[in-house]
Tab-separated table of C-alpha atoms and ligand atoms in Angstrom:
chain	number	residue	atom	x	y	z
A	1339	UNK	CA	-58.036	8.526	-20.119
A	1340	UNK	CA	-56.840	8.738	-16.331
A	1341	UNK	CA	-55.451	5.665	-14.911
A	1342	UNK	CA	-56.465	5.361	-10.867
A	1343	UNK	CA	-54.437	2.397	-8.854
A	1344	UNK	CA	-55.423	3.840	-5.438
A	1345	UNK	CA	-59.157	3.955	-4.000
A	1346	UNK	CA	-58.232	7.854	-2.659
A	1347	UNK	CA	-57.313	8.358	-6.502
A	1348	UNK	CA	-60.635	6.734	-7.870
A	1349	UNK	CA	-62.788	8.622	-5.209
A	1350	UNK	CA	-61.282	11.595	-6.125
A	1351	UNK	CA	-61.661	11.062	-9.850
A	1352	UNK	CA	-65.296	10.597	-9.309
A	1353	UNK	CA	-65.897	13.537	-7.488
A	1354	UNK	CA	-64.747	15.221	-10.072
A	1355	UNK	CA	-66.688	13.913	-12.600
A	1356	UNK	CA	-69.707	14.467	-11.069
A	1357	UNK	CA	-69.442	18.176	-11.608
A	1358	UNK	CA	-70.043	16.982	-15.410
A	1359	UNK	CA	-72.816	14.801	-14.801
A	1360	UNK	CA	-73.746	10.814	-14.163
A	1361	UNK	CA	-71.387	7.807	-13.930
A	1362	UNK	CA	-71.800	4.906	-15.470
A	1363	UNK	CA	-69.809	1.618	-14.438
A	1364	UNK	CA	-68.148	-1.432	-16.103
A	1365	UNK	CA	-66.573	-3.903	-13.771
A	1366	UNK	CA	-63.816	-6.256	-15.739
A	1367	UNK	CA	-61.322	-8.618	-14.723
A	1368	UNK	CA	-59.078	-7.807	-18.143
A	1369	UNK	CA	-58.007	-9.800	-21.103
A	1370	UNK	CA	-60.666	-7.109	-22.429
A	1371	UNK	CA	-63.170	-8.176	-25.859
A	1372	UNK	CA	-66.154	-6.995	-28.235
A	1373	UNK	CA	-68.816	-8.159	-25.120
A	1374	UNK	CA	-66.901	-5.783	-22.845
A	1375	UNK	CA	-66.945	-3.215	-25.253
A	1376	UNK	CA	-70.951	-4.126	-25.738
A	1377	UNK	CA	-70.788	-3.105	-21.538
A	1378	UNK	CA	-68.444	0.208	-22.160
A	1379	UNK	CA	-70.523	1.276	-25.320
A	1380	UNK	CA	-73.897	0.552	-22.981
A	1381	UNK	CA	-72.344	2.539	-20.194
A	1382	UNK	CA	-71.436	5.255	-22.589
A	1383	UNK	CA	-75.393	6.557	-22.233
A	1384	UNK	CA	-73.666	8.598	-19.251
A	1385	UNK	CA	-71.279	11.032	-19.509
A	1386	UNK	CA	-69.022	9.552	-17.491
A	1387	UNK	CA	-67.344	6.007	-17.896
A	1388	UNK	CA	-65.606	4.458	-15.115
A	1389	UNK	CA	-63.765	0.443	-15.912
A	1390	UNK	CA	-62.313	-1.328	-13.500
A	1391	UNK	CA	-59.836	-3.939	-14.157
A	1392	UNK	CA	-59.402	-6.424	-11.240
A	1393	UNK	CA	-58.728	-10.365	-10.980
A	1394	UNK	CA	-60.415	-11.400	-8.007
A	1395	UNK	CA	-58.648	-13.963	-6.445
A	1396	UNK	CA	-61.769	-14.091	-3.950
A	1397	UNK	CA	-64.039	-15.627	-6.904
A	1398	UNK	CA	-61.604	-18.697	-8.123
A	1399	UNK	CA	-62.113	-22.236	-6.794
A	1400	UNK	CA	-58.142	-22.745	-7.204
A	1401	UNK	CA	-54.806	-21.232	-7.460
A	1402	UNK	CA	-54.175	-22.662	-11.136
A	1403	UNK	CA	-57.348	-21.428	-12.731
A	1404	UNK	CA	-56.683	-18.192	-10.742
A	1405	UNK	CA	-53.168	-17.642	-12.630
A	1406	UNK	CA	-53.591	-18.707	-15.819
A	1407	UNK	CA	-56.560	-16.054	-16.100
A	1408	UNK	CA	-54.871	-13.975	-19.159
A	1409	UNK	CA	-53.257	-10.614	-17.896
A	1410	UNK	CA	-53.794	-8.735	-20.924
A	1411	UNK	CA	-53.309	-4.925	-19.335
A	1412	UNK	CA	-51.410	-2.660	-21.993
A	1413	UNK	CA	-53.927	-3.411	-24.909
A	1414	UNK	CA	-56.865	-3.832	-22.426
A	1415	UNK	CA	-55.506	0.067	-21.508
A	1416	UNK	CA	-55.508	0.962	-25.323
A	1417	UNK	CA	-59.368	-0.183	-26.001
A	1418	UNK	CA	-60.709	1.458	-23.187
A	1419	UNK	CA	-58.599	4.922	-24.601
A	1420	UNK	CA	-60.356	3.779	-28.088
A	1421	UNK	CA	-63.530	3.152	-26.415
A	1422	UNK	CA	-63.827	6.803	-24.719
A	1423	UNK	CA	-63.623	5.331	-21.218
A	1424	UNK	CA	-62.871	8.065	-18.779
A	1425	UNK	CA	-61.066	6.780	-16.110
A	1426	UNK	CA	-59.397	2.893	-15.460
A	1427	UNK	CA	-59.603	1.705	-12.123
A	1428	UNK	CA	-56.662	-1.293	-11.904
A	1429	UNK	CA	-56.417	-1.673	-8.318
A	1430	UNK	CA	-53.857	-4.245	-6.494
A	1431	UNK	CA	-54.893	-6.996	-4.582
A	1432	UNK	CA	-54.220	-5.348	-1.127
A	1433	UNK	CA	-55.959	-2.214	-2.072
A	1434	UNK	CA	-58.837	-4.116	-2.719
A	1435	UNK	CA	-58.467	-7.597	0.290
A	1436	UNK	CA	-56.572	-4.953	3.034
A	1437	UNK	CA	-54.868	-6.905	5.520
A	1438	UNK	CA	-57.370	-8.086	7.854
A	1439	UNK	CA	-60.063	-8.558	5.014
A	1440	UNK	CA	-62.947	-10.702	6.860
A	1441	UNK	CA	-66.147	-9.482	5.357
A	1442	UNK	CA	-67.792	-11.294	2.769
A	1443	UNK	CA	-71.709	-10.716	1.068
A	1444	UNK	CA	-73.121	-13.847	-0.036
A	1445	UNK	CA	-76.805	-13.807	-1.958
A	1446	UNK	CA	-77.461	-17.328	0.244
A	1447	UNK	CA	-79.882	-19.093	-1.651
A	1448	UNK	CA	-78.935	-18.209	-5.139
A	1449	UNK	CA	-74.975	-18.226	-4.562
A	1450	UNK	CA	-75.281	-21.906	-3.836
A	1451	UNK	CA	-77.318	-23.582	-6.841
A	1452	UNK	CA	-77.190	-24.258	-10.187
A	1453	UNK	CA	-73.929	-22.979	-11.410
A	1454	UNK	CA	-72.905	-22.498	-7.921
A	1455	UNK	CA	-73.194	-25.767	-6.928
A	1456	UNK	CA	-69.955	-26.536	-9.325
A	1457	UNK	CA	-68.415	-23.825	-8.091
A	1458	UNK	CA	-68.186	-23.250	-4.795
A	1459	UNK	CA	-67.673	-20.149	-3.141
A	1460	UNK	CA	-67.419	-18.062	-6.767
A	1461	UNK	CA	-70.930	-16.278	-6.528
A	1462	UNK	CA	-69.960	-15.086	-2.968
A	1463	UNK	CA	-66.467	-13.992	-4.216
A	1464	UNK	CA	-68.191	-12.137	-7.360
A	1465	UNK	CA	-70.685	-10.670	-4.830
A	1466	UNK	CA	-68.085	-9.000	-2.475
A	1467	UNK	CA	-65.639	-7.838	-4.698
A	1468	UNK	CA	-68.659	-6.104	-6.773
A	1469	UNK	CA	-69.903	-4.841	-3.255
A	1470	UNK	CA	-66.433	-3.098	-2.706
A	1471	UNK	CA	-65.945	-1.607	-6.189
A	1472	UNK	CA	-69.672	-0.153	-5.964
A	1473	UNK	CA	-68.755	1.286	-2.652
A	1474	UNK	CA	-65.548	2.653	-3.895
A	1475	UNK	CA	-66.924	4.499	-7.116
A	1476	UNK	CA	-70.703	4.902	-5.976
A	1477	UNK	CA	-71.657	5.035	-9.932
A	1478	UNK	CA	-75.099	5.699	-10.798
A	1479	UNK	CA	-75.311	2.589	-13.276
A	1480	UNK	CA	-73.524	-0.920	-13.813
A	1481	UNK	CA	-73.514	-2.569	-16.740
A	1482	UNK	CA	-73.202	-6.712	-16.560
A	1483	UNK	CA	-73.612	-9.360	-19.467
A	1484	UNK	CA	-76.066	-11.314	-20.191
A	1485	UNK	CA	-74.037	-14.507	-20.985
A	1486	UNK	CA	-73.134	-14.762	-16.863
A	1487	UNK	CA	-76.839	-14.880	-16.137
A	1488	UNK	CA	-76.916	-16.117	-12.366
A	1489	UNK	CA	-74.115	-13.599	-11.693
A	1490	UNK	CA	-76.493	-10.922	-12.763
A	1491	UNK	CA	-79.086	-12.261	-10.745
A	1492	UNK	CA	-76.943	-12.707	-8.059
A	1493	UNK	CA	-75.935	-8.706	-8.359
A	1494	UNK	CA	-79.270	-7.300	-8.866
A	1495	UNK	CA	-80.455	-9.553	-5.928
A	1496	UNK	CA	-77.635	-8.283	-3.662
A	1497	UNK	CA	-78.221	-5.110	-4.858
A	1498	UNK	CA	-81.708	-5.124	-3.852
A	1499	UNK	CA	-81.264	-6.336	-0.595
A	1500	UNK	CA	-78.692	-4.305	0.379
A	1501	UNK	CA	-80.238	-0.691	-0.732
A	1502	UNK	CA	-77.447	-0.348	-2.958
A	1503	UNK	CA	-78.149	3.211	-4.967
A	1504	UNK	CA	-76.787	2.000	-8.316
A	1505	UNK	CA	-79.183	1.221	-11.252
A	1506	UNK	CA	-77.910	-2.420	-12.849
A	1507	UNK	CA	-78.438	-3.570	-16.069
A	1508	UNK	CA	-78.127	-6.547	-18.150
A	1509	UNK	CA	-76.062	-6.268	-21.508
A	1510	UNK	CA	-76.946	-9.087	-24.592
A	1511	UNK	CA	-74.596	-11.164	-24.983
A	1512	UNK	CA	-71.761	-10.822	-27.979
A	1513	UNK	CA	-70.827	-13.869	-29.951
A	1514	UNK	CA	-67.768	-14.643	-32.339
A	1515	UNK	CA	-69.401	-15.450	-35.787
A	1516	UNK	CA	-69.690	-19.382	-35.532
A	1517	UNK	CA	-72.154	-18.225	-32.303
A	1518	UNK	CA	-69.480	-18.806	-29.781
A	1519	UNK	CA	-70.185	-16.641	-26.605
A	1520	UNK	CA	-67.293	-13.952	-26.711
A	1521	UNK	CA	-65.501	-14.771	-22.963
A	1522	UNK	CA	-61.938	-14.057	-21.963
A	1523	UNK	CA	-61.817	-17.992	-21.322
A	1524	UNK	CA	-61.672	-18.135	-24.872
A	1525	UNK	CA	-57.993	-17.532	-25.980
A	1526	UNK	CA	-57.236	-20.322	-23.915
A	1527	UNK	CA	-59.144	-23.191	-25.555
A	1528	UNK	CA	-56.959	-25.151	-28.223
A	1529	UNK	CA	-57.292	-25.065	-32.028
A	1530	UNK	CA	-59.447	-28.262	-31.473
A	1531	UNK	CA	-60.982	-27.023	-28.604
A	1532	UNK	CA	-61.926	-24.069	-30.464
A	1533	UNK	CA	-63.725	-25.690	-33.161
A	1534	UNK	CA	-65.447	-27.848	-30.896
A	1535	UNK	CA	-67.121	-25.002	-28.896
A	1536	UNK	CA	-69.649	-24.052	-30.820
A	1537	UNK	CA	-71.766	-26.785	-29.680
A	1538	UNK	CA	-73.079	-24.836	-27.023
A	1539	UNK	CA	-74.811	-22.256	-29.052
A	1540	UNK	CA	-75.582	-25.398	-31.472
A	1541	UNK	CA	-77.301	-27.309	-27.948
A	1542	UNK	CA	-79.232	-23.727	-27.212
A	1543	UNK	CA	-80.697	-22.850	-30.392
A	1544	UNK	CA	-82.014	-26.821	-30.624
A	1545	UNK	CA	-83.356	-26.703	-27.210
A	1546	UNK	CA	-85.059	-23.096	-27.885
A	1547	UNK	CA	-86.947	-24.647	-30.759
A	1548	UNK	CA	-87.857	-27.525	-28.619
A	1549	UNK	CA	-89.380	-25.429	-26.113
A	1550	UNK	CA	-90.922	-23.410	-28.933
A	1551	UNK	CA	-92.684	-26.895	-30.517
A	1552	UNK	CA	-94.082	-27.607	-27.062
A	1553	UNK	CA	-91.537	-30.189	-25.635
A	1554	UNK	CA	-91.131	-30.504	-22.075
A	1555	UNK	CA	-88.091	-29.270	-20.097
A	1556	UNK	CA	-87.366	-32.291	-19.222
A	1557	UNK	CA	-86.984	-33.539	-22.872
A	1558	UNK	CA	-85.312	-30.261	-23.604
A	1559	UNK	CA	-82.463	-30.812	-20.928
A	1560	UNK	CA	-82.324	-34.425	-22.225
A	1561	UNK	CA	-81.663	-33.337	-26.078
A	1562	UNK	CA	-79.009	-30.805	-24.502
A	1563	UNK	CA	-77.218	-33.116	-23.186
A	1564	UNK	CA	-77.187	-35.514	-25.760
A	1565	UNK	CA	-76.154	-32.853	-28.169
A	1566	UNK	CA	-73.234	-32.060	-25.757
A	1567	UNK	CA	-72.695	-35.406	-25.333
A	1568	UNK	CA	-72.068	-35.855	-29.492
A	1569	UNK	CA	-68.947	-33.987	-29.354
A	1570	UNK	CA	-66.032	-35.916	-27.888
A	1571	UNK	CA	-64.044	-32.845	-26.826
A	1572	UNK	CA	-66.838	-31.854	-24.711
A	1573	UNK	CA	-67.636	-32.649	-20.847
A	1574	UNK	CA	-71.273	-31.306	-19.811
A	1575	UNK	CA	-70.684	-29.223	-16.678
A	1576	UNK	CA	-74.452	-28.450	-15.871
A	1577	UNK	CA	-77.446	-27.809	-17.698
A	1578	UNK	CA	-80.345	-26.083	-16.062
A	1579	UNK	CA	-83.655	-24.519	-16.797
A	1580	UNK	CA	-84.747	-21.916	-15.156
A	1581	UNK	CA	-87.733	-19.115	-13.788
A	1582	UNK	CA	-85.421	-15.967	-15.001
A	1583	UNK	CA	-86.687	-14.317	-11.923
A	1584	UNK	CA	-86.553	-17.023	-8.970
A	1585	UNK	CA	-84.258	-19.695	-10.922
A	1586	UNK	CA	-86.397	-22.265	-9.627
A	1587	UNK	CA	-85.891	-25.396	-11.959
A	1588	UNK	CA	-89.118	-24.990	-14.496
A	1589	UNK	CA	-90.664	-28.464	-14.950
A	1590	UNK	CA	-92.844	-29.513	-17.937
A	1591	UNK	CA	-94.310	-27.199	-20.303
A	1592	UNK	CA	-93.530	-23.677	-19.358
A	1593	UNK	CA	-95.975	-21.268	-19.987
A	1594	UNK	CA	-93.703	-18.618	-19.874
A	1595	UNK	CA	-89.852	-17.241	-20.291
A	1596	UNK	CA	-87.633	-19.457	-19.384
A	1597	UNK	CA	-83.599	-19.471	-18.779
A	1598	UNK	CA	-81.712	-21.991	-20.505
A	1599	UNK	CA	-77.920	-22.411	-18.290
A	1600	UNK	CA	-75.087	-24.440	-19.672
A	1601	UNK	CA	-71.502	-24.894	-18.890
A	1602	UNK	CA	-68.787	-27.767	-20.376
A	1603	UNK	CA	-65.515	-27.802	-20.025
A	1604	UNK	CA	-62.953	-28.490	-23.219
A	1605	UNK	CA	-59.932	-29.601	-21.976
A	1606	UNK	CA	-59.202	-27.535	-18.657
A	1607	UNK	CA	-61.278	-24.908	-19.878
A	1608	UNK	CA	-65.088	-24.050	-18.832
A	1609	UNK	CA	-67.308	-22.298	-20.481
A	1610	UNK	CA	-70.462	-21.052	-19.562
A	1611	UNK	CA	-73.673	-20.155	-22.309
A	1612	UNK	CA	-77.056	-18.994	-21.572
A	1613	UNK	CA	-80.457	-18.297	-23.387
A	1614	UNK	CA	-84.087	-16.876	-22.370
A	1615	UNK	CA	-86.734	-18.824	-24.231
A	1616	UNK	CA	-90.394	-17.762	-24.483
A	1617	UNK	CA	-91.480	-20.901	-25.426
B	1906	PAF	O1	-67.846	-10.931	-14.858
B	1906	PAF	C1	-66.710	-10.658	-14.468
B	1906	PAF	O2	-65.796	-10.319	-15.247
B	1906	PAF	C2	-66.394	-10.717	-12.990
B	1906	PAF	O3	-67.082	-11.767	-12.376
B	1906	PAF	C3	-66.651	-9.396	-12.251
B	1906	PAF	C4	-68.131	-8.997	-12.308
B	1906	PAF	C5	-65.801	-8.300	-12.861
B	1906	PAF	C6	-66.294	-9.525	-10.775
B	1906	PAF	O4	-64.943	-9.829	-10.600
């Protein structure tokens, strides 16, 4: 597997590989696990697999969160040589934010609700840096997860509207086997914390049968919260549902797919969960 640090090196690792076909593209900000290798192994349809590993400062709401982000690179190196990856893309800050850096992309409407609303600026940040690695590598295909499901809206909608020639798609998410969503947040929860976070898959699967028996949304985001609410090491961030393509807020009794957005924070930690319902 080839290691590129320098856009010139990626650029010219891509050309290359285009003499043996398509490229296929998972972007990663480290501290690597099975859902990223659910994104490599989905990329792997292409002959060509090209991972970046980058923590974009651009996307944090503050400096702490920013640096305790786990730096994992040596064994994130060795499961992307496991995983058949062809090249690693681990550029520095600078290459990435060059001095002068004032450009930013910002999907307006969708950046700034929901999710986005607790976290200021992080869909724009997510938006640009994406925007600059698909303009450094020009793959053919992305690969995102599921679990972050307004950042893939937000990339397929930026996408769109920019004329972006790169086919995105939308990966399932992976979960450890008490349901937890796999996320590199996870390592830094405590024992206690740990245990406690299963309530979010617990507070989704409850509110998808809701939906299923006919309850309103309204009830449904009630019960959620209530559930979260039952577990003292949890703080309910937000809890949305959604129109999977618009992300309006669905009212009442949905008469069709619906997205189901949660995130709660145990002890400094927040996590984020996500299911489509067909109720
Ligand atoms: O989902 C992530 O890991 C990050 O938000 C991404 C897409 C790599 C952008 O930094």
């Amino acid at each position: 597997m080839q290691i590129c640090r320098t856009i010139a090196e990626i650029r010219a690792a891509v050309a290359h590989m285009r003499t043996a076909g398509t490229v296929g593209l998972v972007t990663t900000m480290g501290a690597l696990h099975a859902g990223h290798m659910a994104l490599i192994k989905a990329a792997s349809a292409h002959p060509n697999v090209v991972a970046t590993i980058f923590v974009n400062p651009s996307q944090f709401g503050n400096a702490s969160d920013l640096n305790s982000y786990p730096r994992t690179e040596d064994t994130d190196l060795a499961m992307l040589k496991q995983a058949g990856v062809t090249t690693a893309f681990i550029p520095s800050v600078g290459e990435i934010y060059p001095d002068g850096d004032e450009t930013i992309v910002e999907t307006t409407n969708l950046a700034n609700m929901l999710h986005g609303l607790t976290r200021p600026g992080h869909y724009r940040g997510v938006a640009t840096v994406v925007t600059k690695l698909f303009n450094i590598i020009g793959a053919d295909a992305a690969y995102f997860g599921e679990k972050d499901y307004q950042q893939l809206a937000v990339i397929r909608t930026m996408v769109r509207d920019l004329h972006t020639p790169v086919a995105i798609h939308g990966v399932p998410t992976v979960r450890e086997t008490d349901g937890l969503a796999m996320s590199s947040r996870n390592v830094r929860l405590t024992p206690a914390d740990r245990s406690a976070a299963p309530i979010l898959i617990a507070s989704l699967t409850a509110a998808d049968a809701l939906l299923k028996s006919g309850e309103t949304v309204e009830t449904t985001i009630d019960a959620i919260a209530a559930t979260i609410a039952s577990q003292p090491l949890a703080r309910l961030g937000a809890v949305d549902i959604v129109d999977p393509i618009t992300f309006a807020p669905a009212t009442g009794k949905p008469n069709g797919p619906v997205g189901i957005m949660i995130s709660a924070t145990f002890g400094d930690v927040m996590l984020i969960d996500q299911k489509e319902v067909t109720p």
